[in-house]
């Protein structure tokens, strides 16, 4: 979403990140410019936790120019390779659970931004646009037959009613610090060291949102719905099982029939199976 530069000097290499009032990759889509301040506040909130080895160190922040300067983690790969690999190691899974639990257990500062503009943007892409019969986005441009596959879900009023209800809860204020976009694109791997980046969607909400998004992407990658139960049993605190399933189902569905497509190679049959799983999770 942002302009990101790697600046190399004779002493070190740093990352310079600037937010602008639009999505850098799709500059016709407006986006809140103060999202970079949310990211900075998030990193500051967890800088004294026991997961500091899994986040970049912040070097400086200039609110006037919306620039955040941070440690360069080096040549990392984001973990979107999981979609092709179709599995995740138990060690990686356990680290991801430990990191997100620590984030959720962090007491946020009293001035943590509500980040409502970013949430409203995300709300549109998660809970609204994917389920409009005509949203101006042809899924057949992604994969022939996907548009037709999506229609029963876009026209299912009971399904959409449940999604609307969960979406309203997403927009409400909670008391748990969330990453807000906890999926493989925000997970970085370097020499078996795992890092978490891009918390610009962070806000105070309910923990099942982060966990449901995580579950959704592991299910998309592996086609194994048991990751719902695995997250429930591995996460050290009590989880609302129904809410976890609802979020996971919505995230699976919106990533298959929404605008925010993933770098996945799946047949229509595989996507149909995932959509059926997702519907059952949403209506559970």
PDB file of C-alpha atoms in Angstrom:
ATOM      1  CA  UNK A   1       0.000   0.000   0.000  1.00  0.00           C
ATOM      2  CA  UNK A   2       2.953   2.294   0.633  1.00  0.00           C
ATOM      3  CA  UNK A   3       6.139   3.528  -0.979  1.00  0.00           C
ATOM      4  CA  UNK A   4       8.925   1.334   0.398  1.00  0.00           C
ATOM      5  CA  UNK A   5      12.601   2.008  -0.289  1.00  0.00           C
ATOM      6  CA  UNK A   6      15.762   0.227   0.772  1.00  0.00           C
ATOM      7  CA  UNK A   7      18.481   2.795   1.458  1.00  0.00           C
ATOM      8  CA  UNK A   8      22.053   1.494   1.601  1.00  0.00           C
ATOM      9  CA  UNK A   9      24.833   3.581   3.134  1.00  0.00           C
ATOM     10  CA  UNK A  10      28.463   2.792   3.879  1.00  0.00           C
ATOM     11  CA  UNK A  11      27.388   1.884   7.425  1.00  0.00           C
ATOM     12  CA  UNK A  12      24.124   0.004   7.085  1.00  0.00           C
ATOM     13  CA  UNK A  13      20.967  -0.582   5.102  1.00  0.00           C
ATOM     14  CA  UNK A  14      17.574   0.720   6.259  1.00  0.00           C
ATOM     15  CA  UNK A  15      13.974   0.589   5.083  1.00  0.00           C
ATOM     16  CA  UNK A  16      12.134   3.867   4.472  1.00  0.00           C
ATOM     17  CA  UNK A  17       8.362   3.585   4.240  1.00  0.00           C
ATOM     18  CA  UNK A  18       5.961   6.410   3.369  1.00  0.00           C
ATOM     19  CA  UNK A  19       2.174   6.359   3.273  1.00  0.00           C
ATOM     20  CA  UNK A  20       0.306   8.433   0.708  1.00  0.00           C
ATOM     21  CA  UNK A  21      -3.425   9.197   0.399  1.00  0.00           C
ATOM     22  CA  UNK A  22      -3.928   6.263  -1.962  1.00  0.00           C
ATOM     23  CA  UNK A  23      -2.879   2.651  -2.415  1.00  0.00           C
ATOM     24  CA  UNK A  24       0.534   2.787  -4.071  1.00  0.00           C
ATOM     25  CA  UNK A  25      -0.123  -0.262  -6.256  1.00  0.00           C
ATOM     26  CA  UNK A  26      -3.606   0.940  -7.279  1.00  0.00           C
ATOM     27  CA  UNK A  27      -3.386   4.704  -7.135  1.00  0.00           C
ATOM     28  CA  UNK A  28      -7.049   5.206  -8.062  1.00  0.00           C
ATOM     29  CA  UNK A  29      -8.004   3.665  -4.692  1.00  0.00           C
ATOM     30  CA  UNK A  30      -7.876   6.241  -1.871  1.00  0.00           C
ATOM     31  CA  UNK A  31      -6.441   5.170   1.491  1.00  0.00           C
ATOM     32  CA  UNK A  32      -5.980   6.977   4.830  1.00  0.00           C
ATOM     33  CA  UNK A  33      -2.602   8.657   4.898  1.00  0.00           C
ATOM     34  CA  UNK A  34      -2.254   8.322   8.686  1.00  0.00           C
ATOM     35  CA  UNK A  35      -2.027   4.513   8.446  1.00  0.00           C
ATOM     36  CA  UNK A  36       1.744   4.796   8.839  1.00  0.00           C
ATOM     37  CA  UNK A  37       1.193   6.401  12.266  1.00  0.00           C
ATOM     38  CA  UNK A  38      -0.883   3.370  13.264  1.00  0.00           C
ATOM     39  CA  UNK A  39       1.962   1.098  12.199  1.00  0.00           C
ATOM     40  CA  UNK A  40       4.456   3.105  14.242  1.00  0.00           C
ATOM     41  CA  UNK A  41       2.199   3.079  17.315  1.00  0.00           C
ATOM     42  CA  UNK A  42       1.712  -0.677  16.972  1.00  0.00           C
ATOM     43  CA  UNK A  43       5.452  -1.359  16.845  1.00  0.00           C
ATOM     44  CA  UNK A  44       6.033   0.924  19.825  1.00  0.00           C
ATOM     45  CA  UNK A  45       3.335  -0.902  21.801  1.00  0.00           C
ATOM     46  CA  UNK A  46       5.075  -4.268  21.461  1.00  0.00           C
ATOM     47  CA  UNK A  47       8.715  -3.124  21.500  1.00  0.00           C
ATOM     48  CA  UNK A  48       9.245  -4.310  25.080  1.00  0.00           C
ATOM     49  CA  UNK A  49       7.552  -7.682  24.636  1.00  0.00           C
ATOM     50  CA  UNK A  50       9.248 -11.057  24.265  1.00  0.00           C
ATOM     51  CA  UNK A  51       8.596 -11.128  20.508  1.00  0.00           C
ATOM     52  CA  UNK A  52      10.952  -8.292  19.597  1.00  0.00           C
ATOM     53  CA  UNK A  53      13.134 -10.769  17.711  1.00  0.00           C
ATOM     54  CA  UNK A  54      10.192 -11.280  15.344  1.00  0.00           C
ATOM     55  CA  UNK A  55       9.594  -7.625  14.408  1.00  0.00           C
ATOM     56  CA  UNK A  56      11.775  -4.967  12.755  1.00  0.00           C
ATOM     57  CA  UNK A  57      13.327  -2.330  15.000  1.00  0.00           C
ATOM     58  CA  UNK A  58      11.948   1.176  14.468  1.00  0.00           C
ATOM     59  CA  UNK A  59      14.677   3.762  13.867  1.00  0.00           C
ATOM     60  CA  UNK A  60      12.570   6.881  13.455  1.00  0.00           C
ATOM     61  CA  UNK A  61       9.171   8.304  12.539  1.00  0.00           C
ATOM     62  CA  UNK A  62       8.235  11.675  11.033  1.00  0.00           C
ATOM     63  CA  UNK A  63       4.468  12.273  11.291  1.00  0.00           C
ATOM     64  CA  UNK A  64       4.615  15.409   9.126  1.00  0.00           C
ATOM     65  CA  UNK A  65       5.942  13.567   6.076  1.00  0.00           C
ATOM     66  CA  UNK A  66       4.313  10.228   7.007  1.00  0.00           C
ATOM     67  CA  UNK A  67       7.674   8.451   6.891  1.00  0.00           C
ATOM     68  CA  UNK A  68       8.680   5.485   9.026  1.00  0.00           C
ATOM     69  CA  UNK A  69      12.307   4.308   9.067  1.00  0.00           C
ATOM     70  CA  UNK A  70      13.060   0.809  10.277  1.00  0.00           C
ATOM     71  CA  UNK A  71      15.614  -1.931  10.403  1.00  0.00           C
ATOM     72  CA  UNK A  72      16.304  -3.717   7.125  1.00  0.00           C
ATOM     73  CA  UNK A  73      15.608  -7.395   7.721  1.00  0.00           C
ATOM     74  CA  UNK A  74      17.610  -8.285   4.626  1.00  0.00           C
ATOM     75  CA  UNK A  75      16.603 -10.694   1.898  1.00  0.00           C
ATOM     76  CA  UNK A  76      13.386 -12.133   3.287  1.00  0.00           C
ATOM     77  CA  UNK A  77      10.643 -14.032   1.527  1.00  0.00           C
ATOM     78  CA  UNK A  78       7.052 -13.488   2.493  1.00  0.00           C
ATOM     79  CA  UNK A  79       5.262 -16.709   3.290  1.00  0.00           C
ATOM     80  CA  UNK A  80       2.854 -16.636   0.363  1.00  0.00           C
ATOM     81  CA  UNK A  81       4.934 -19.591  -0.843  1.00  0.00           C
ATOM     82  CA  UNK A  82       2.666 -21.623   1.470  1.00  0.00           C
ATOM     83  CA  UNK A  83      -0.078 -21.511  -1.176  1.00  0.00           C
ATOM     84  CA  UNK A  84       2.194 -23.340  -3.604  1.00  0.00           C
ATOM     85  CA  UNK A  85       3.852 -25.524  -0.979  1.00  0.00           C
ATOM     86  CA  UNK A  86       0.431 -26.511   0.432  1.00  0.00           C
ATOM     87  CA  UNK A  87       1.724 -27.120   3.939  1.00  0.00           C
ATOM     88  CA  UNK A  88       3.269 -25.333   6.904  1.00  0.00           C
ATOM     89  CA  UNK A  89       5.688 -26.818   9.416  1.00  0.00           C
ATOM     90  CA  UNK A  90       4.561 -27.345  12.993  1.00  0.00           C
ATOM     91  CA  UNK A  91       7.399 -25.113  14.154  1.00  0.00           C
ATOM     92  CA  UNK A  92       6.292 -22.229  11.930  1.00  0.00           C
ATOM     93  CA  UNK A  93       2.683 -22.692  13.018  1.00  0.00           C
ATOM     94  CA  UNK A  94       3.634 -22.665  16.695  1.00  0.00           C
ATOM     95  CA  UNK A  95       5.757 -19.529  16.296  1.00  0.00           C
ATOM     96  CA  UNK A  96       2.885 -17.734  14.542  1.00  0.00           C
ATOM     97  CA  UNK A  97       0.544 -18.690  17.385  1.00  0.00           C
ATOM     98  CA  UNK A  98       3.045 -17.534  20.024  1.00  0.00           C
ATOM     99  CA  UNK A  99       3.559 -14.182  18.268  1.00  0.00           C
ATOM    100  CA  UNK A 100      -0.126 -13.398  17.832  1.00  0.00           C
ATOM    101  CA  UNK A 101      -0.911 -14.446  21.404  1.00  0.00           C
ATOM    102  CA  UNK A 102       1.772 -12.061  22.677  1.00  0.00           C
ATOM    103  CA  UNK A 103       0.347  -9.259  20.531  1.00  0.00           C
ATOM    104  CA  UNK A 104      -3.140  -9.925  21.884  1.00  0.00           C
ATOM    105  CA  UNK A 105      -1.786  -9.940  25.452  1.00  0.00           C
ATOM    106  CA  UNK A 106      -0.040  -6.591  25.032  1.00  0.00           C
ATOM    107  CA  UNK A 107      -1.715  -3.725  26.843  1.00  0.00           C
ATOM    108  CA  UNK A 108      -2.249  -1.063  24.168  1.00  0.00           C
ATOM    109  CA  UNK A 109      -1.445   2.566  24.936  1.00  0.00           C
ATOM    110  CA  UNK A 110      -4.448   4.697  25.858  1.00  0.00           C
ATOM    111  CA  UNK A 111      -3.912   6.793  22.721  1.00  0.00           C
ATOM    112  CA  UNK A 112      -3.862   3.853  20.286  1.00  0.00           C
ATOM    113  CA  UNK A 113      -5.667   5.081  17.143  1.00  0.00           C
ATOM    114  CA  UNK A 114      -9.118   3.652  16.406  1.00  0.00           C
ATOM    115  CA  UNK A 115      -7.911   3.301  12.783  1.00  0.00           C
ATOM    116  CA  UNK A 116     -11.527   3.541  11.694  1.00  0.00           C
ATOM    117  CA  UNK A 117     -10.765   4.793   8.170  1.00  0.00           C
ATOM    118  CA  UNK A 118      -8.563   1.784   7.446  1.00  0.00           C
ATOM    119  CA  UNK A 119     -11.148  -0.497   9.019  1.00  0.00           C
ATOM    120  CA  UNK A 120     -13.866   1.017   6.857  1.00  0.00           C
ATOM    121  CA  UNK A 121     -11.700   0.414   3.778  1.00  0.00           C
ATOM    122  CA  UNK A 122     -11.015  -3.160   4.863  1.00  0.00           C
ATOM    123  CA  UNK A 123     -14.677  -3.678   5.763  1.00  0.00           C
ATOM    124  CA  UNK A 124     -15.669  -2.885   2.184  1.00  0.00           C
ATOM    125  CA  UNK A 125     -13.219  -5.427   0.771  1.00  0.00           C
ATOM    126  CA  UNK A 126     -13.979  -8.166   3.314  1.00  0.00           C
ATOM    127  CA  UNK A 127     -17.684  -7.907   4.067  1.00  0.00           C
ATOM    128  CA  UNK A 128     -19.330  -5.920   1.245  1.00  0.00           C
ATOM    129  CA  UNK A 129     -17.764  -5.906  -2.231  1.00  0.00           C
ATOM    130  CA  UNK A 130     -17.130  -9.663  -2.599  1.00  0.00           C
ATOM    131  CA  UNK A 131     -20.826 -10.356  -2.042  1.00  0.00           C
ATOM    132  CA  UNK A 132     -22.309  -7.872  -4.515  1.00  0.00           C
ATOM    133  CA  UNK A 133     -23.675  -9.567  -7.633  1.00  0.00           C
ATOM    134  CA  UNK A 134     -22.328  -6.709  -9.734  1.00  0.00           C
ATOM    135  CA  UNK A 135     -19.303  -5.025  -8.197  1.00  0.00           C
ATOM    136  CA  UNK A 136     -17.633  -4.118 -11.492  1.00  0.00           C
ATOM    137  CA  UNK A 137     -15.032  -6.863 -11.098  1.00  0.00           C
ATOM    138  CA  UNK A 138     -15.245  -9.844 -13.446  1.00  0.00           C
ATOM    139  CA  UNK A 139     -13.987 -12.989 -11.766  1.00  0.00           C
ATOM    140  CA  UNK A 140     -13.788 -14.653 -15.177  1.00  0.00           C
ATOM    141  CA  UNK A 141     -10.815 -12.385 -15.858  1.00  0.00           C
ATOM    142  CA  UNK A 142      -9.108 -14.264 -13.018  1.00  0.00           C
ATOM    143  CA  UNK A 143     -10.287 -17.738 -13.978  1.00  0.00           C
ATOM    144  CA  UNK A 144     -12.903 -18.761 -16.518  1.00  0.00           C
ATOM    145  CA  UNK A 145     -16.012 -20.012 -14.737  1.00  0.00           C
ATOM    146  CA  UNK A 146     -15.210 -18.365 -11.397  1.00  0.00           C
ATOM    147  CA  UNK A 147     -17.893 -15.702 -11.864  1.00  0.00           C
ATOM    148  CA  UNK A 148     -20.584 -18.340 -12.327  1.00  0.00           C
ATOM    149  CA  UNK A 149     -19.225 -20.323  -9.379  1.00  0.00           C
ATOM    150  CA  UNK A 150     -19.517 -17.245  -7.161  1.00  0.00           C
ATOM    151  CA  UNK A 151     -23.132 -16.323  -7.951  1.00  0.00           C
ATOM    152  CA  UNK A 152     -24.916 -18.703  -5.545  1.00  0.00           C
ATOM    153  CA  UNK A 153     -22.945 -17.147  -2.685  1.00  0.00           C
ATOM    154  CA  UNK A 154     -23.482 -13.579  -3.854  1.00  0.00           C
ATOM    155  CA  UNK A 155     -27.242 -14.263  -4.059  1.00  0.00           C
ATOM    156  CA  UNK A 156     -27.625 -16.158  -0.762  1.00  0.00           C
ATOM    157  CA  UNK A 157     -29.463 -13.699   1.491  1.00  0.00           C
ATOM    158  CA  UNK A 158     -29.120 -15.729   4.713  1.00  0.00           C
ATOM    159  CA  UNK A 159     -25.372 -15.995   4.127  1.00  0.00           C
ATOM    160  CA  UNK A 160     -25.054 -12.277   3.414  1.00  0.00           C
ATOM    161  CA  UNK A 161     -27.105 -11.423   6.500  1.00  0.00           C
ATOM    162  CA  UNK A 162     -24.663 -13.336   8.709  1.00  0.00           C
ATOM    163  CA  UNK A 163     -21.690 -11.699   6.971  1.00  0.00           C
ATOM    164  CA  UNK A 164     -23.228  -8.250   7.517  1.00  0.00           C
ATOM    165  CA  UNK A 165     -23.683  -9.007  11.222  1.00  0.00           C
ATOM    166  CA  UNK A 166     -20.039 -10.053  11.637  1.00  0.00           C
ATOM    167  CA  UNK A 167     -18.946  -7.010   9.631  1.00  0.00           C
ATOM    168  CA  UNK A 168     -20.708  -4.692  12.055  1.00  0.00           C
ATOM    169  CA  UNK A 169     -18.842  -6.318  14.905  1.00  0.00           C
ATOM    170  CA  UNK A 170     -15.559  -5.798  13.043  1.00  0.00           C
ATOM    171  CA  UNK A 171     -16.274  -2.054  12.944  1.00  0.00           C
ATOM    172  CA  UNK A 172     -17.025  -1.884  16.663  1.00  0.00           C
ATOM    173  CA  UNK A 173     -14.340  -1.022  19.192  1.00  0.00           C
ATOM    174  CA  UNK A 174     -12.819  -3.827  21.255  1.00  0.00           C
ATOM    175  CA  UNK A 175     -10.066  -4.039  23.859  1.00  0.00           C
ATOM    176  CA  UNK A 176      -7.558  -6.465  22.308  1.00  0.00           C
ATOM    177  CA  UNK A 177      -4.599  -5.231  20.271  1.00  0.00           C
ATOM    178  CA  UNK A 178      -4.812  -6.794  16.800  1.00  0.00           C
ATOM    179  CA  UNK A 179      -2.356  -7.017  13.932  1.00  0.00           C
ATOM    180  CA  UNK A 180      -5.318  -6.637  11.588  1.00  0.00           C
ATOM    181  CA  UNK A 181      -3.870  -8.415   8.538  1.00  0.00           C
ATOM    182  CA  UNK A 182      -2.392 -11.638   9.907  1.00  0.00           C
ATOM    183  CA  UNK A 183      -1.856 -13.645   6.739  1.00  0.00           C
ATOM    184  CA  UNK A 184       1.147 -15.044   4.791  1.00  0.00           C
ATOM    185  CA  UNK A 185       1.823 -11.715   3.059  1.00  0.00           C
ATOM    186  CA  UNK A 186       2.624 -10.237   6.489  1.00  0.00           C
ATOM    187  CA  UNK A 187       4.754 -13.198   7.581  1.00  0.00           C
ATOM    188  CA  UNK A 188       8.397 -13.026   6.504  1.00  0.00           C
ATOM    189  CA  UNK A 189      10.974 -15.794   6.561  1.00  0.00           C
ATOM    190  CA  UNK A 190      14.749 -15.448   6.535  1.00  0.00           C
ATOM    191  CA  UNK A 191      17.047 -18.374   7.328  1.00  0.00           C
ATOM    192  CA  UNK A 192      14.277 -20.034   9.369  1.00  0.00           C
ATOM    193  CA  UNK A 193      13.737 -16.808  11.340  1.00  0.00           C
ATOM    194  CA  UNK A 194      10.124 -15.631  11.197  1.00  0.00           C
ATOM    195  CA  UNK A 195       9.156 -11.941  11.217  1.00  0.00           C
ATOM    196  CA  UNK A 196       5.821 -10.118  11.300  1.00  0.00           C
ATOM    197  CA  UNK A 197       5.428  -6.872   9.351  1.00  0.00           C
ATOM    198  CA  UNK A 198       2.805  -4.426   8.030  1.00  0.00           C
ATOM    199  CA  UNK A 199       0.507  -3.865  11.035  1.00  0.00           C
ATOM    200  CA  UNK A 200      -1.083  -0.794   9.411  1.00  0.00           C
ATOM    201  CA  UNK A 201      -4.545  -2.368   9.749  1.00  0.00           C
ATOM    202  CA  UNK A 202      -3.995  -2.759  13.507  1.00  0.00           C
ATOM    203  CA  UNK A 203      -6.770  -1.743  15.881  1.00  0.00           C
ATOM    204  CA  UNK A 204      -8.440  -2.702  19.147  1.00  0.00           C
ATOM    205  CA  UNK A 205     -10.949  -5.438  18.452  1.00  0.00           C
ATOM    206  CA  UNK A 206     -11.602  -9.132  19.099  1.00  0.00           C
ATOM    207  CA  UNK A 207      -8.822 -11.719  18.910  1.00  0.00           C
ATOM    208  CA  UNK A 208     -10.869 -14.098  16.764  1.00  0.00           C
ATOM    209  CA  UNK A 209     -10.415 -11.721  13.836  1.00  0.00           C
ATOM    210  CA  UNK A 210      -6.636 -12.248  13.644  1.00  0.00           C
ATOM    211  CA  UNK A 211      -6.992 -15.952  14.395  1.00  0.00           C
ATOM    212  CA  UNK A 212      -9.786 -16.435  11.869  1.00  0.00           C
ATOM    213  CA  UNK A 213      -7.756 -14.762   9.133  1.00  0.00           C
ATOM    214  CA  UNK A 214      -4.782 -16.970  10.004  1.00  0.00           C
ATOM    215  CA  UNK A 215      -6.988 -20.077   9.918  1.00  0.00           C
ATOM    216  CA  UNK A 216      -8.498 -19.074   6.579  1.00  0.00           C
ATOM    217  CA  UNK A 217      -5.162 -18.782   4.828  1.00  0.00           C
ATOM    218  CA  UNK A 218      -3.854 -22.042   6.230  1.00  0.00           C
ATOM    219  CA  UNK A 219      -7.035 -23.737   4.992  1.00  0.00           C
ATOM    220  CA  UNK A 220      -6.688 -22.115   1.557  1.00  0.00           C
ATOM    221  CA  UNK A 221      -3.074 -23.282   1.402  1.00  0.00           C
ATOM    222  CA  UNK A 222      -3.630 -26.831   2.637  1.00  0.00           C
ATOM    223  CA  UNK A 223      -7.356 -27.527   2.012  1.00  0.00           C
ATOM    224  CA  UNK A 224      -7.328 -28.863   5.570  1.00  0.00           C
ATOM    225  CA  UNK A 225     -10.167 -27.531   7.708  1.00  0.00           C
ATOM    226  CA  UNK A 226      -8.645 -29.044  10.845  1.00  0.00           C
ATOM    227  CA  UNK A 227      -6.558 -25.871  11.256  1.00  0.00           C
ATOM    228  CA  UNK A 228      -9.626 -24.377  12.949  1.00  0.00           C
ATOM    229  CA  UNK A 229      -9.382 -26.962  15.719  1.00  0.00           C
ATOM    230  CA  UNK A 230      -5.581 -26.787  15.761  1.00  0.00           C
ATOM    231  CA  UNK A 231      -5.692 -23.033  16.407  1.00  0.00           C
ATOM    232  CA  UNK A 232      -8.309 -23.491  19.126  1.00  0.00           C
ATOM    233  CA  UNK A 233      -6.199 -26.075  20.945  1.00  0.00           C
ATOM    234  CA  UNK A 234      -2.843 -24.306  20.411  1.00  0.00           C
ATOM    235  CA  UNK A 235      -3.836 -20.745  21.329  1.00  0.00           C
ATOM    236  CA  UNK A 236      -3.179 -20.347  25.078  1.00  0.00           C
ATOM    237  CA  UNK A 237      -6.332 -18.324  25.844  1.00  0.00           C
ATOM    238  CA  UNK A 238     -10.023 -19.068  25.434  1.00  0.00           C
ATOM    239  CA  UNK A 239     -11.458 -18.471  21.957  1.00  0.00           C
ATOM    240  CA  UNK A 240     -15.046 -17.995  20.784  1.00  0.00           C
ATOM    241  CA  UNK A 241     -15.150 -21.015  18.475  1.00  0.00           C
ATOM    242  CA  UNK A 242     -18.167 -19.872  16.467  1.00  0.00           C
ATOM    243  CA  UNK A 243     -16.719 -16.420  15.846  1.00  0.00           C
ATOM    244  CA  UNK A 244     -13.378 -17.944  14.830  1.00  0.00           C
ATOM    245  CA  UNK A 245     -15.158 -20.139  12.282  1.00  0.00           C
ATOM    246  CA  UNK A 246     -17.269 -17.258  10.984  1.00  0.00           C
ATOM    247  CA  UNK A 247     -14.247 -15.036  10.343  1.00  0.00           C
ATOM    248  CA  UNK A 248     -12.310 -17.894   8.744  1.00  0.00           C
ATOM    249  CA  UNK A 249     -15.192 -18.649   6.385  1.00  0.00           C
ATOM    250  CA  UNK A 250     -15.658 -15.018   5.371  1.00  0.00           C
ATOM    251  CA  UNK A 251     -11.931 -14.582   4.734  1.00  0.00           C
ATOM    252  CA  UNK A 252     -11.747 -17.752   2.618  1.00  0.00           C
ATOM    253  CA  UNK A 253     -14.724 -16.651   0.573  1.00  0.00           C
ATOM    254  CA  UNK A 254     -13.622 -13.063   0.028  1.00  0.00           C
ATOM    255  CA  UNK A 255     -10.150 -14.195  -1.074  1.00  0.00           C
ATOM    256  CA  UNK A 256     -11.689 -16.495  -3.686  1.00  0.00           C
ATOM    257  CA  UNK A 257     -14.548 -14.336  -5.034  1.00  0.00           C
ATOM    258  CA  UNK A 258     -13.512 -10.841  -3.949  1.00  0.00           C
ATOM    259  CA  UNK A 259     -11.223  -8.194  -5.367  1.00  0.00           C
ATOM    260  CA  UNK A 260      -8.216  -9.010  -3.140  1.00  0.00           C
ATOM    261  CA  UNK A 261      -7.080 -12.133  -4.960  1.00  0.00           C
ATOM    262  CA  UNK A 262      -4.212 -14.324  -3.776  1.00  0.00           C
ATOM    263  CA  UNK A 263      -1.250 -15.755  -5.732  1.00  0.00           C
ATOM    264  CA  UNK A 264      -2.782 -19.227  -5.831  1.00  0.00           C
ATOM    265  CA  UNK A 265      -3.119 -21.834  -8.551  1.00  0.00           C
ATOM    266  CA  UNK A 266      -6.265 -23.860  -7.854  1.00  0.00           C
ATOM    267  CA  UNK A 267      -8.773 -25.595 -10.118  1.00  0.00           C
ATOM    268  CA  UNK A 268     -12.418 -24.535 -10.135  1.00  0.00           C
ATOM    269  CA  UNK A 269     -13.232 -27.782  -8.347  1.00  0.00           C
ATOM    270  CA  UNK A 270     -10.756 -26.984  -5.579  1.00  0.00           C
ATOM    271  CA  UNK A 271     -12.197 -23.482  -5.237  1.00  0.00           C
ATOM    272  CA  UNK A 272     -15.723 -24.915  -5.175  1.00  0.00           C
ATOM    273  CA  UNK A 273     -14.698 -27.207  -2.307  1.00  0.00           C
ATOM    274  CA  UNK A 274     -13.161 -24.289  -0.418  1.00  0.00           C
ATOM    275  CA  UNK A 275     -16.278 -22.166  -0.955  1.00  0.00           C
ATOM    276  CA  UNK A 276     -18.464 -24.953   0.419  1.00  0.00           C
ATOM    277  CA  UNK A 277     -16.193 -25.205   3.472  1.00  0.00           C
ATOM    278  CA  UNK A 278     -16.359 -21.432   3.878  1.00  0.00           C
ATOM    279  CA  UNK A 279     -20.157 -21.290   3.732  1.00  0.00           C
ATOM    280  CA  UNK A 280     -20.438 -24.007   6.371  1.00  0.00           C
ATOM    281  CA  UNK A 281     -18.018 -22.112   8.613  1.00  0.00           C
ATOM    282  CA  UNK A 282     -19.935 -18.844   8.213  1.00  0.00           C
ATOM    283  CA  UNK A 283     -23.295 -20.433   8.995  1.00  0.00           C
ATOM    284  CA  UNK A 284     -21.958 -22.590  11.846  1.00  0.00           C
TER     285      UNK A 284
END
